[in-house]
PDB file of C-alpha atoms in Angstrom:
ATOM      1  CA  UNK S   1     -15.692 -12.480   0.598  1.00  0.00           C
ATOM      2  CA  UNK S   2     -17.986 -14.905  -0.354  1.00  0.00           C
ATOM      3  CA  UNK S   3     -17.216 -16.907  -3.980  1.00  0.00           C
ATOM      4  CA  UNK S   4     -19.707 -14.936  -5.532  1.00  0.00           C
ATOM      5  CA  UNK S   5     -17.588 -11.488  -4.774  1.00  0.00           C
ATOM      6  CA  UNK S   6     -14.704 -13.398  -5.281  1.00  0.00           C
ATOM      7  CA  UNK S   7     -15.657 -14.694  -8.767  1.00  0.00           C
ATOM      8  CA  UNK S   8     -17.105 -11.086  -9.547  1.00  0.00           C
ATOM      9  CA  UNK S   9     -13.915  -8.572  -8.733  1.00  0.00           C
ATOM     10  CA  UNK S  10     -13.200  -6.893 -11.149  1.00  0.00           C
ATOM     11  CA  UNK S  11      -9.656  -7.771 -11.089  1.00  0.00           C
ATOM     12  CA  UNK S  12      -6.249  -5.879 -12.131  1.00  0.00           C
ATOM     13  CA  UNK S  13      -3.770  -8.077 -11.512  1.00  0.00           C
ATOM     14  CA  UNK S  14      -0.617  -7.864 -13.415  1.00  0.00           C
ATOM     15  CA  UNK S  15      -1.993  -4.462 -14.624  1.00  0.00           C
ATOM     16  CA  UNK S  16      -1.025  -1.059 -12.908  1.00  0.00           C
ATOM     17  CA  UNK S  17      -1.665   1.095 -15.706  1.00  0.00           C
ATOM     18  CA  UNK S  18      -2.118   4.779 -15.760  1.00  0.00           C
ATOM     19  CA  UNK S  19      -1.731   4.418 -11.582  1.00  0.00           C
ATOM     20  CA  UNK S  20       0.811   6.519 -10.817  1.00  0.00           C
ATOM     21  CA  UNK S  21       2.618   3.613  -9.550  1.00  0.00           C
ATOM     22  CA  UNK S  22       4.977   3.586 -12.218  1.00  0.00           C
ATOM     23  CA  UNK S  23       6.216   7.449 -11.862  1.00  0.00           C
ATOM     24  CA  UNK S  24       6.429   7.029  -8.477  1.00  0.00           C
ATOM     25  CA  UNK S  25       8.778   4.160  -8.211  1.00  0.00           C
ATOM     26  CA  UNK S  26      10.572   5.877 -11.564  1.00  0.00           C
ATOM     27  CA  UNK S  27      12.035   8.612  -8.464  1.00  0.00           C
ATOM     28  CA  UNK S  28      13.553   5.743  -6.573  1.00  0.00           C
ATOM     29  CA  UNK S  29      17.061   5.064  -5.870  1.00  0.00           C
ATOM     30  CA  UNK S  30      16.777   1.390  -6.987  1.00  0.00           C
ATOM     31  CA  UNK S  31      15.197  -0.001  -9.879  1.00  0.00           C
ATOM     32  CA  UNK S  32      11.381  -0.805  -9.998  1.00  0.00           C
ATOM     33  CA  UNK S  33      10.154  -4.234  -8.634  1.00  0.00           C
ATOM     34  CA  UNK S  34       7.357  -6.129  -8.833  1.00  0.00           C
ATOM     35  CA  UNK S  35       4.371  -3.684  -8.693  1.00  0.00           C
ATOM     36  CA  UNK S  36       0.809  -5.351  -8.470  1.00  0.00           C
ATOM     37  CA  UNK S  37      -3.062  -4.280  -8.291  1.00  0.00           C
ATOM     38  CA  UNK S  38      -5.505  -6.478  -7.111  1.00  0.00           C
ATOM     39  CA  UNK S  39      -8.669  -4.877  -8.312  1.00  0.00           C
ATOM     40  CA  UNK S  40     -10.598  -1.936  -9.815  1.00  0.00           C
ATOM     41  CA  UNK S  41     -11.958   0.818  -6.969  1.00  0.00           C
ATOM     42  CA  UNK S  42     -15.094   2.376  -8.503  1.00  0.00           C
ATOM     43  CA  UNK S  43     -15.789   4.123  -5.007  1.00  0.00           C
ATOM     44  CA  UNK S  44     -19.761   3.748  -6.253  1.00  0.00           C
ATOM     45  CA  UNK S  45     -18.914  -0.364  -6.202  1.00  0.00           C
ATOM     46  CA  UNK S  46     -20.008  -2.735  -3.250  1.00  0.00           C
ATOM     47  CA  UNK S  47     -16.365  -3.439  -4.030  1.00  0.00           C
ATOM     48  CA  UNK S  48     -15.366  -0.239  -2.774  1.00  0.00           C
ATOM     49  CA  UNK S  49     -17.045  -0.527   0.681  1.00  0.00           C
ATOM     50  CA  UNK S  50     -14.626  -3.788   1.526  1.00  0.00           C
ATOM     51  CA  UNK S  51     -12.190  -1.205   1.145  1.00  0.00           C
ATOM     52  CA  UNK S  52     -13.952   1.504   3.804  1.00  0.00           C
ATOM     53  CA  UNK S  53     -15.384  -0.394   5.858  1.00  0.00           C
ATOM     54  CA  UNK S  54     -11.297  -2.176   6.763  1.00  0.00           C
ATOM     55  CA  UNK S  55     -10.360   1.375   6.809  1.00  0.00           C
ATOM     56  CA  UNK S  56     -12.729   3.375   8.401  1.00  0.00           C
ATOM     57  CA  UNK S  57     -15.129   0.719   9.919  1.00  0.00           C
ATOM     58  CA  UNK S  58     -12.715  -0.960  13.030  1.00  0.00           C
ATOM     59  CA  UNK S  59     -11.885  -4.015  11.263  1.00  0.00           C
ATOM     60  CA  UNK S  60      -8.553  -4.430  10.744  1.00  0.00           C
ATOM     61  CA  UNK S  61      -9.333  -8.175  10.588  1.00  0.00           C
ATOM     62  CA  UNK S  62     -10.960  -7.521   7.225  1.00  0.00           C
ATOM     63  CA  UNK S  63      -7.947  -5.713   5.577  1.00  0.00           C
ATOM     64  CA  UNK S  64      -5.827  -8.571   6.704  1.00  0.00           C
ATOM     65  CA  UNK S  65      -7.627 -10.900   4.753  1.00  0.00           C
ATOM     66  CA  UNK S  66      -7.862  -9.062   2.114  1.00  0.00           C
ATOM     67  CA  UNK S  67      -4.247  -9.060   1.936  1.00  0.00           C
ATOM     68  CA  UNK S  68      -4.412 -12.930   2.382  1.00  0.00           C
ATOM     69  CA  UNK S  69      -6.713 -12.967  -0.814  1.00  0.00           C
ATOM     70  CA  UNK S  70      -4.746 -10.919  -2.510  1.00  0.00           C
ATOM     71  CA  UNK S  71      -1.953 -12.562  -1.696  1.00  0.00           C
ATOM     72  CA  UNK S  72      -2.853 -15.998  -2.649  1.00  0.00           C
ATOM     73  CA  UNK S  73      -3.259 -14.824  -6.305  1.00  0.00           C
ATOM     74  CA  UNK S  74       0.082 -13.086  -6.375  1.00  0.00           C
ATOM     75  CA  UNK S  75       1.532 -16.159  -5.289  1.00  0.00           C
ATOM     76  CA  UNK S  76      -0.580 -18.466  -7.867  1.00  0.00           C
ATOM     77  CA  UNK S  77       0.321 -15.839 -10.758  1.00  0.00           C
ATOM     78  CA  UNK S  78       3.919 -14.167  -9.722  1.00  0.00           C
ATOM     79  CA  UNK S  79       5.316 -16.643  -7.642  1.00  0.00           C
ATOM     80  CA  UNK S  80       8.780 -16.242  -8.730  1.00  0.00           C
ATOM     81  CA  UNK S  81       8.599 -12.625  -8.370  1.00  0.00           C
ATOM     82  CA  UNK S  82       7.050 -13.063  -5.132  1.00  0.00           C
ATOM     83  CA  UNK S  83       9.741 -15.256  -4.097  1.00  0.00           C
ATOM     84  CA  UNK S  84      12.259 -12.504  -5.209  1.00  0.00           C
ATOM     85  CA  UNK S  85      10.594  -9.830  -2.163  1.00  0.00           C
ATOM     86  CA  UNK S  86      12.542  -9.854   1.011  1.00  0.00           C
ATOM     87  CA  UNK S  87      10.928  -7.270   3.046  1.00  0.00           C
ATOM     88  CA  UNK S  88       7.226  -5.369   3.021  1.00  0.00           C
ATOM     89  CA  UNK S  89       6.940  -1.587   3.772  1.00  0.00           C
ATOM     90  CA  UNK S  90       3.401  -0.806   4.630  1.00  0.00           C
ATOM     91  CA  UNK S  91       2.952   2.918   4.127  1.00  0.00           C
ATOM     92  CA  UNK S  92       2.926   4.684   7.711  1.00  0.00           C
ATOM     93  CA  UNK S  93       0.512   6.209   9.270  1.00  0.00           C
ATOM     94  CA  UNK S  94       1.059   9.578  11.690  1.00  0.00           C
ATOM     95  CA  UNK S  95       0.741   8.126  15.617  1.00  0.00           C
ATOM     96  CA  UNK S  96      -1.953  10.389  15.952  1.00  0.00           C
ATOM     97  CA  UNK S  97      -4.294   9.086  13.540  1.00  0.00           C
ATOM     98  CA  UNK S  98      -3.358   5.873  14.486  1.00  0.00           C
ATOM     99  CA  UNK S  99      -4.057   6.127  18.007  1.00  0.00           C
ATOM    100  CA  UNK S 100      -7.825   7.498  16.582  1.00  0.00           C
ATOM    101  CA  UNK S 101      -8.274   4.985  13.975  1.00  0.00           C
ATOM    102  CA  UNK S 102      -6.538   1.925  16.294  1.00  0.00           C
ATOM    103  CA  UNK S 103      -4.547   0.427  13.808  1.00  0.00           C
ATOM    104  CA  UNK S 104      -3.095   1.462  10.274  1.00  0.00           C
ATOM    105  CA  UNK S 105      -4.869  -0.576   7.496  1.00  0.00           C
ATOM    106  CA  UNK S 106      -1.707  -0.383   5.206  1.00  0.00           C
ATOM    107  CA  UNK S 107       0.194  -3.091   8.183  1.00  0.00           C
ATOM    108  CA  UNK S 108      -2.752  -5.193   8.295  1.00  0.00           C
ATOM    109  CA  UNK S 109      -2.696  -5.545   4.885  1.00  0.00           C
ATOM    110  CA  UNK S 110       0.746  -6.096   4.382  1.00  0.00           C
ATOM    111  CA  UNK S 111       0.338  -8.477   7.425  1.00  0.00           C
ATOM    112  CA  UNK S 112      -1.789 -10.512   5.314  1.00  0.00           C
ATOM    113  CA  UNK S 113       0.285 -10.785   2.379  1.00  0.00           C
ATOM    114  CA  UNK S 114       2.609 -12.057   4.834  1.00  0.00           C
ATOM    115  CA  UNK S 115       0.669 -14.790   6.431  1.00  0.00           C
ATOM    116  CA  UNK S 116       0.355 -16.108   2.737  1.00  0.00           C
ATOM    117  CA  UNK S 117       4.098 -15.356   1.718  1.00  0.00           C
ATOM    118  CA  UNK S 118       5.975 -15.501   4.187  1.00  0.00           C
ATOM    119  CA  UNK S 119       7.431 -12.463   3.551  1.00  0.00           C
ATOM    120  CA  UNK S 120       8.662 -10.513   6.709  1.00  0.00           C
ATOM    121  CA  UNK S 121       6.882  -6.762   7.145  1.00  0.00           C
ATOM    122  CA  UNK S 122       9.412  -3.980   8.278  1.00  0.00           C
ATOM    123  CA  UNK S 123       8.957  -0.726  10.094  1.00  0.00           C
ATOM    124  CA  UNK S 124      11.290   1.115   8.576  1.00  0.00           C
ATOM    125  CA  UNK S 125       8.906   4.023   7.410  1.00  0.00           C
ATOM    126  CA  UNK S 126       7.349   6.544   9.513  1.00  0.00           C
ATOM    127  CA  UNK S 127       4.866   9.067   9.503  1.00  0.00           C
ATOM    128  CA  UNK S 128       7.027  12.165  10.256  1.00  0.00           C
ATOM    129  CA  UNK S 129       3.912  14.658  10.548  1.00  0.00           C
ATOM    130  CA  UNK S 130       0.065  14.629   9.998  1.00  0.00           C
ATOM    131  CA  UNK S 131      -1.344  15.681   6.675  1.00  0.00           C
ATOM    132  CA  UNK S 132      -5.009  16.452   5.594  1.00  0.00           C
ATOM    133  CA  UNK S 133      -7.272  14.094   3.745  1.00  0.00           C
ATOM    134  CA  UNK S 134      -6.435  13.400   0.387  1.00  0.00           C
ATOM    135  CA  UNK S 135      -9.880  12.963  -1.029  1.00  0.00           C
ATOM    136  CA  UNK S 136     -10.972  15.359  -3.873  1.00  0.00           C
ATOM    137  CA  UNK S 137      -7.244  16.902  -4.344  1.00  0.00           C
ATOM    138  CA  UNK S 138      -5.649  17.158  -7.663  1.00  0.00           C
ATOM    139  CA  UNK S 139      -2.826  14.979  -8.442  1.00  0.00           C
ATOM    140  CA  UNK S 140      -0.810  18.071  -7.756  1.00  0.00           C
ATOM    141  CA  UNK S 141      -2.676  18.701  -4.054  1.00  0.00           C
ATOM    142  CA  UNK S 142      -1.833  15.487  -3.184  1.00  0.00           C
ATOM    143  CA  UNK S 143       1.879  15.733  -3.873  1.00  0.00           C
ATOM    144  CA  UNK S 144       2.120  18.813  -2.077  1.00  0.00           C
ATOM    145  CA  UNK S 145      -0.380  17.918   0.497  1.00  0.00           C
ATOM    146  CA  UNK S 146       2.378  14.958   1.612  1.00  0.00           C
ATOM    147  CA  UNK S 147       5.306  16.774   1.242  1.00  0.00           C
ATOM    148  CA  UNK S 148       7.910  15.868   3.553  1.00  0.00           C
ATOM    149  CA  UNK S 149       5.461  13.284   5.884  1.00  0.00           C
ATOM    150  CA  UNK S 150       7.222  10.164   5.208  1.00  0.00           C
ATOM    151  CA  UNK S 151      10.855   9.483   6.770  1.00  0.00           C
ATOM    152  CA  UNK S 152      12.522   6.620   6.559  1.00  0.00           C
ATOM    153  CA  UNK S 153      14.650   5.293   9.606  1.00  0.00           C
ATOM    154  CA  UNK S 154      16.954   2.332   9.899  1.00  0.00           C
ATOM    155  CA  UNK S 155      18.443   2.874   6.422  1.00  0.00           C
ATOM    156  CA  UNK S 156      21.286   0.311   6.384  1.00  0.00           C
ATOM    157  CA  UNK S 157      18.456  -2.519   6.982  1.00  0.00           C
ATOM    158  CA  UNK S 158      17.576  -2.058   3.215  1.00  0.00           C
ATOM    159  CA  UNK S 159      20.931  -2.575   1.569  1.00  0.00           C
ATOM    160  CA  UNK S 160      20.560  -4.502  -1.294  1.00  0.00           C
ATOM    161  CA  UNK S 161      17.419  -6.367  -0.566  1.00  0.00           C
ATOM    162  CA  UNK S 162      14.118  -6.584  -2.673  1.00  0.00           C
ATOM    163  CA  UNK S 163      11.544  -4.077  -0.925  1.00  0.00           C
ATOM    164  CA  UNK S 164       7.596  -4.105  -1.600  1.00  0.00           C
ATOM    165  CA  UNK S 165       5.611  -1.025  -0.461  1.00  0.00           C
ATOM    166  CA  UNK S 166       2.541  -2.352   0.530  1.00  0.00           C
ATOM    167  CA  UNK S 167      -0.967   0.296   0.835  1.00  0.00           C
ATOM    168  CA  UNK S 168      -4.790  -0.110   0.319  1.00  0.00           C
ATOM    169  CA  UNK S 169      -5.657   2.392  -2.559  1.00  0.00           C
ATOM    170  CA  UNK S 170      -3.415   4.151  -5.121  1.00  0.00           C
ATOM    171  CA  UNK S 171      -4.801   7.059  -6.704  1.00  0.00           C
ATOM    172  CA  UNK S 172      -2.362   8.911  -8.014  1.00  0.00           C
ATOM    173  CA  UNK S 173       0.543   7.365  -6.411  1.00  0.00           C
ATOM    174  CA  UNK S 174       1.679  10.808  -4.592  1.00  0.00           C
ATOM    175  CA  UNK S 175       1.863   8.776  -1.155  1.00  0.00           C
ATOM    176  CA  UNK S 176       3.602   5.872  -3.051  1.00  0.00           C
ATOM    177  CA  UNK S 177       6.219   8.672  -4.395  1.00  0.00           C
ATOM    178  CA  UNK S 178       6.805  10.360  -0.789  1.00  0.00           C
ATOM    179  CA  UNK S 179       7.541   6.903   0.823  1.00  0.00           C
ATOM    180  CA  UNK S 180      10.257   6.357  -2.326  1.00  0.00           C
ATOM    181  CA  UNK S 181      11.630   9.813  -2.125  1.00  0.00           C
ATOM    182  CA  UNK S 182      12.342   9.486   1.733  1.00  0.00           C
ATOM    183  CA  UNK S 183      13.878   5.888   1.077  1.00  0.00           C
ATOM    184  CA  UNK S 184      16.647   7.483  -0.882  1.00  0.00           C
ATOM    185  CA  UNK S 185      16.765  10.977   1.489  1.00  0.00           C
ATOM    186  CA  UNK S 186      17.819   8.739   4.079  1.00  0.00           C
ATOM    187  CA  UNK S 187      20.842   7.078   2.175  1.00  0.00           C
ATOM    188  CA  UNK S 188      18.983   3.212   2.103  1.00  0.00           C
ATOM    189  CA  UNK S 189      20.036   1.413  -0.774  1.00  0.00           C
ATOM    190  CA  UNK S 190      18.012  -1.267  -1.626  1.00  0.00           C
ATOM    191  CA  UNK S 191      18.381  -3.426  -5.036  1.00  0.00           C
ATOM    192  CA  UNK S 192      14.434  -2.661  -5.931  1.00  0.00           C
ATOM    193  CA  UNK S 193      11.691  -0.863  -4.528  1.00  0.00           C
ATOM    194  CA  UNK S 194       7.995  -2.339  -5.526  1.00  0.00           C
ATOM    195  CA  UNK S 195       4.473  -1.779  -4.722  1.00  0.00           C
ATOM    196  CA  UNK S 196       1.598  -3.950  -4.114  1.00  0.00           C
ATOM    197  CA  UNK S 197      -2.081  -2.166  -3.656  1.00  0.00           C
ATOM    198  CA  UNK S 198      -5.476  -3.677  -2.953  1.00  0.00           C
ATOM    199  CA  UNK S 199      -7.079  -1.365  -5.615  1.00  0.00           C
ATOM    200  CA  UNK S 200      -6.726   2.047  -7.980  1.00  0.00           C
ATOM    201  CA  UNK S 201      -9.497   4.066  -9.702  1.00  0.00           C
ATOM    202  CA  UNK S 202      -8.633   2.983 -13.429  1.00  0.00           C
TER     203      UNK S 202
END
């Protein structure tokens, strides 16, 4: 982004109010970690089409460094709780789609955070089956709509460390709550489960 955009985001950091992020990581097994949004998605905003275009566009460059961006202003406001993380969870995404789209966006992203941090990015979750698009559900569609997609494999890899879920836009925070549901299905116990998002429609 150029320092125009940069200066001009209309930034959430520090703020995930009425997200969904919250109730979802309420569900966990652990207690809730460091949860972060970078910026406010008006999908009418220029803003918004950063967003697209790293998802749907073929540019998984892009949504790494947007996760480097966002990253450097975690680490410049929350650096001890940044510190804290020990692993990064990109939500998954279901082979299939992935072998369409060519890459998930949520790994890139978390990929950038780690290029900044440090921090190492795990593979623990999985897309267990395909679900339909999101877009224009309810908050209730979209919990039932990705019912039983996420597993989580590897369990005894997240004993007692400090896990970040890592995605690109939180809407309602149903996918956030399936990937936190299947952490604790599988038996993982982990001291704290977080999430860090590039945006949410507040």
């Amino acid at each position: 982004m150029c320092t125009d955009c940069l200066l001009s985001l209309p930034r959430l950091v520090g703020h995930t109010g009425d997200t969904g992020i919250a109730e979802a990581l309420s569900n966990g097994v652990a207690p809730a970690g460091l949860s972060a949004v970078w910026f406010r998605y008006d999908r009418h905003s220029p803003f918004a089409d950063l967003v697209r275009s790293a998802k749907y566009g073929n540019r998984p460059r892009q949504a790494r460094l947007l996760g480097r961006a966002f990253a450097r202003e975690l680490t410049a406001d929350y650096k001890s709780a940044i510190d804290s993380i020990d692993l990064l969870l990109p939500v998954p995404m279901h082979w299939f789609k992935q072998i369409r789209r060519g890459y998930n966006q949520s790994r890139e992203i978390a990929a950038g955070i780690s290029d900044i941090t440090g921090i190492p990015v795990g593979d623990n979750l999985i897309s267990a089956r395909p679900h339909t698009s999101q877009t224009h559900r309810s908050r209730r569609g979209r919990l039932v709509n990705v019912q039983g997609t996420v597993e989580c494999r590897y369990p005894a890899e997240l004993k007692d460390l400090d896990i970040c879920l890592v995605d690109d836009i939180v809407t309602t925070g149903a996918t956030l709550s399936e990937c936190v549901l299947a952490i604790g299905h599988a038996g993982a116990r982990p001291s704290s489960i977080g999430a860090l998002t590039l945006g949410a429609p507040m």
